[in-house]
């Protein structure tokens, strides 16, 4: 009887450790994927800012870069979010949707004859919203609460 309690405690501790490892693995995988996402964002930022606007191919280069950026946002939004960062799930979904809208509108603006300024302005707004959410997600990953905690929901009412 006296060996039963230590044995049960040992089994409980081992089971707790083993089930906790799965959560840690999921958490570490999510963090690693988010590091990839932010590295990709940085690379796309550099790429977009390096486009020579006087080049004949600048529009196609920009649209191609934006297509890649949309792909990364869509991928990020599809990641399984561990419960430690549950708030990021809705932010990621919103960011992905906003970037998709932005890229669609950028294509519309640049592929129209003449240039569609209204579509470009709406695209820019969606682009800013997607990036704002990416900044919020990063803040949460660093253990901070974004200063404008209500901003993601507030700008829904003024969507283009």
Coordinates of C-alpha atoms in Angstrom, one line a residue:
X1 CA 0.0 0.0 0.0
X2 CA 2.8 2.4 0.8
X3 CA 4.3 1.9 -2.6
X4 CA 1.1 2.6 -4.4
X5 CA 1.1 6.4 -3.8
X6 CA 4.6 7.0 -5.1
X7 CA 3.9 4.8 -8.0
X8 CA 0.7 6.7 -8.9
X9 CA 2.4 10.0 -8.4
X10 CA 5.2 8.8 -10.8
X11 CA 2.7 7.7 -13.4
X12 CA 0.8 11.0 -13.1
X13 CA 4.0 13.0 -13.4
X14 CA 5.2 11.0 -16.5
X15 CA 1.8 11.4 -18.2
X16 CA 1.7 15.1 -17.4
X17 CA 5.2 15.4 -18.9
X18 CA 4.3 13.4 -22.0
X19 CA 1.1 15.3 -22.7
X20 CA 2.8 18.6 -22.1
X21 CA 5.5 17.8 -24.7
X22 CA 2.8 17.7 -27.4
X23 CA 1.7 21.2 -26.5
X24 CA 5.3 22.4 -26.3
X25 CA 6.0 20.9 -29.7
X26 CA 2.9 22.6 -31.2
X27 CA 3.9 25.9 -29.6
X28 CA 7.5 25.7 -30.8
X29 CA 6.3 24.8 -34.3
X30 CA 4.0 27.7 -34.3
X31 CA 6.7 30.1 -33.2
X32 CA 9.1 28.7 -35.8
X33 CA 6.5 29.1 -38.5
X34 CA 5.8 32.7 -37.4
X35 CA 9.6 33.4 -37.5
X36 CA 9.5 32.2 -41.1
X37 CA 6.5 34.4 -41.9
X38 CA 8.1 37.5 -40.5
X39 CA 11.4 36.8 -42.3
X40 CA 9.4 36.4 -45.5
X41 CA 7.6 39.7 -44.8
X42 CA 10.9 41.4 -44.4
X43 CA 12.2 39.9 -47.6
X44 CA 9.0 41.1 -49.5
X45 CA 9.3 44.5 -48.0
X46 CA 12.9 44.8 -49.3
X47 CA 11.9 43.4 -52.7
X48 CA 9.0 45.8 -53.1
X49 CA 11.1 48.8 -52.0
X50 CA 13.9 47.9 -54.4
X51 CA 11.6 48.0 -57.5
X52 CA 12.8 50.6 -59.9
X53 CA 9.6 52.6 -60.6
X54 CA 11.0 54.0 -63.8
X55 CA 11.5 50.4 -65.2
X56 CA 9.0 49.2 -67.8
X57 CA 8.6 46.0 -65.8
X58 CA 8.0 47.8 -62.4
X59 CA 4.2 47.1 -62.4
X60 CA 4.6 43.4 -63.2
X61 CA 7.4 43.1 -60.6
X62 CA 5.1 44.8 -58.0
X63 CA 2.1 42.7 -58.8
X64 CA 4.3 39.5 -58.7
X65 CA 5.7 40.5 -55.3
X66 CA 2.2 41.3 -54.0
X67 CA 1.0 37.9 -55.2
X68 CA 3.8 36.3 -53.2
X69 CA 3.0 38.4 -50.2
X70 CA -0.6 37.3 -50.4
X71 CA 0.5 33.7 -50.5
X72 CA 2.5 34.1 -47.3
X73 CA -0.4 35.8 -45.5
X74 CA -2.7 33.0 -46.6
X75 CA -0.2 30.4 -45.3
X76 CA 0.2 32.3 -42.0
X77 CA -3.6 32.4 -41.6
X78 CA -3.8 28.6 -42.2
X79 CA -1.4 27.8 -39.3
X80 CA -2.8 26.0 -36.3
X81 CA -2.6 28.5 -33.4
X82 CA -1.9 27.1 -30.0
X83 CA -4.2 28.1 -27.2
X84 CA -1.4 30.2 -25.6
X85 CA -1.8 32.6 -28.6
X86 CA -5.6 32.1 -29.3
X87 CA -6.1 35.8 -29.9
X88 CA -3.9 35.4 -33.0
X89 CA -6.2 33.1 -34.7
X90 CA -8.8 35.7 -35.6
X91 CA -6.1 38.3 -36.2
X92 CA -4.4 36.0 -38.7
X93 CA -7.7 35.2 -40.5
X94 CA -8.4 38.9 -40.8
X95 CA -4.9 39.6 -42.0
X96 CA -5.1 36.9 -44.7
X97 CA -8.5 38.2 -45.9
X98 CA -7.4 41.8 -46.0
X99 CA -4.2 40.9 -47.9
X100 CA -6.3 38.9 -50.4
X101 CA -8.6 41.9 -50.9
X102 CA -5.6 44.3 -51.2
X103 CA -3.8 42.2 -53.9
X104 CA -7.0 41.7 -55.9
X105 CA -7.6 45.5 -55.8
X106 CA -4.0 46.3 -56.7
X107 CA -4.3 44.0 -59.7
X108 CA -7.5 45.8 -60.7
X109 CA -6.0 49.2 -60.3
X110 CA -2.8 48.5 -62.2
X111 CA -4.4 46.4 -64.9
X112 CA -7.1 48.9 -65.7
X113 CA -6.9 51.4 -68.5
X114 CA -6.7 54.1 -67.3
X115 CA -5.2 53.4 -63.9
X116 CA -8.0 52.9 -61.3
X117 CA -7.2 55.3 -58.5
X118 CA -10.2 54.3 -56.4
X119 CA -9.2 50.6 -56.5
X120 CA -5.6 51.6 -55.6
X121 CA -6.8 53.6 -52.6
X122 CA -9.0 50.8 -51.4
X123 CA -6.1 48.3 -52.0
X124 CA -3.8 50.5 -49.9
X125 CA -6.4 50.5 -47.1
X126 CA -6.7 46.7 -47.0
X127 CA -2.9 46.4 -47.3
X128 CA -2.5 48.6 -44.2
X129 CA -5.1 46.6 -42.3
X130 CA -3.4 43.3 -43.1
X131 CA -0.1 44.7 -41.9
X132 CA -1.6 46.2 -38.8
X133 CA -2.8 42.8 -37.8
X134 CA 0.7 41.3 -38.5
X135 CA 2.1 43.9 -36.1
X136 CA -0.5 42.9 -33.5
X137 CA 0.3 39.2 -33.9
X138 CA 4.0 39.9 -33.4
X139 CA 3.3 42.0 -30.3
X140 CA 1.2 39.1 -28.8
X141 CA 4.0 36.6 -29.7
X142 CA 6.4 38.8 -27.7
X143 CA 4.0 38.8 -24.7
X144 CA 2.8 42.3 -25.2
X145 CA -0.8 43.5 -25.6
X146 CA -1.1 45.9 -28.6
X147 CA -1.8 49.5 -27.6
X148 CA -4.8 49.8 -29.9
X149 CA -6.6 46.7 -28.6
X150 CA -9.9 47.7 -30.2
X151 CA -8.4 48.7 -33.6
X152 CA -8.9 45.4 -35.4
X153 CA -12.7 45.4 -34.8
X154 CA -13.1 49.2 -35.2
X155 CA -11.9 49.5 -38.7
X156 CA -14.4 46.9 -39.9
X157 CA -17.1 49.6 -40.1
X158 CA -15.1 51.7 -42.5
X159 CA -14.1 49.0 -44.9
X160 CA -13.8 50.2 -48.5

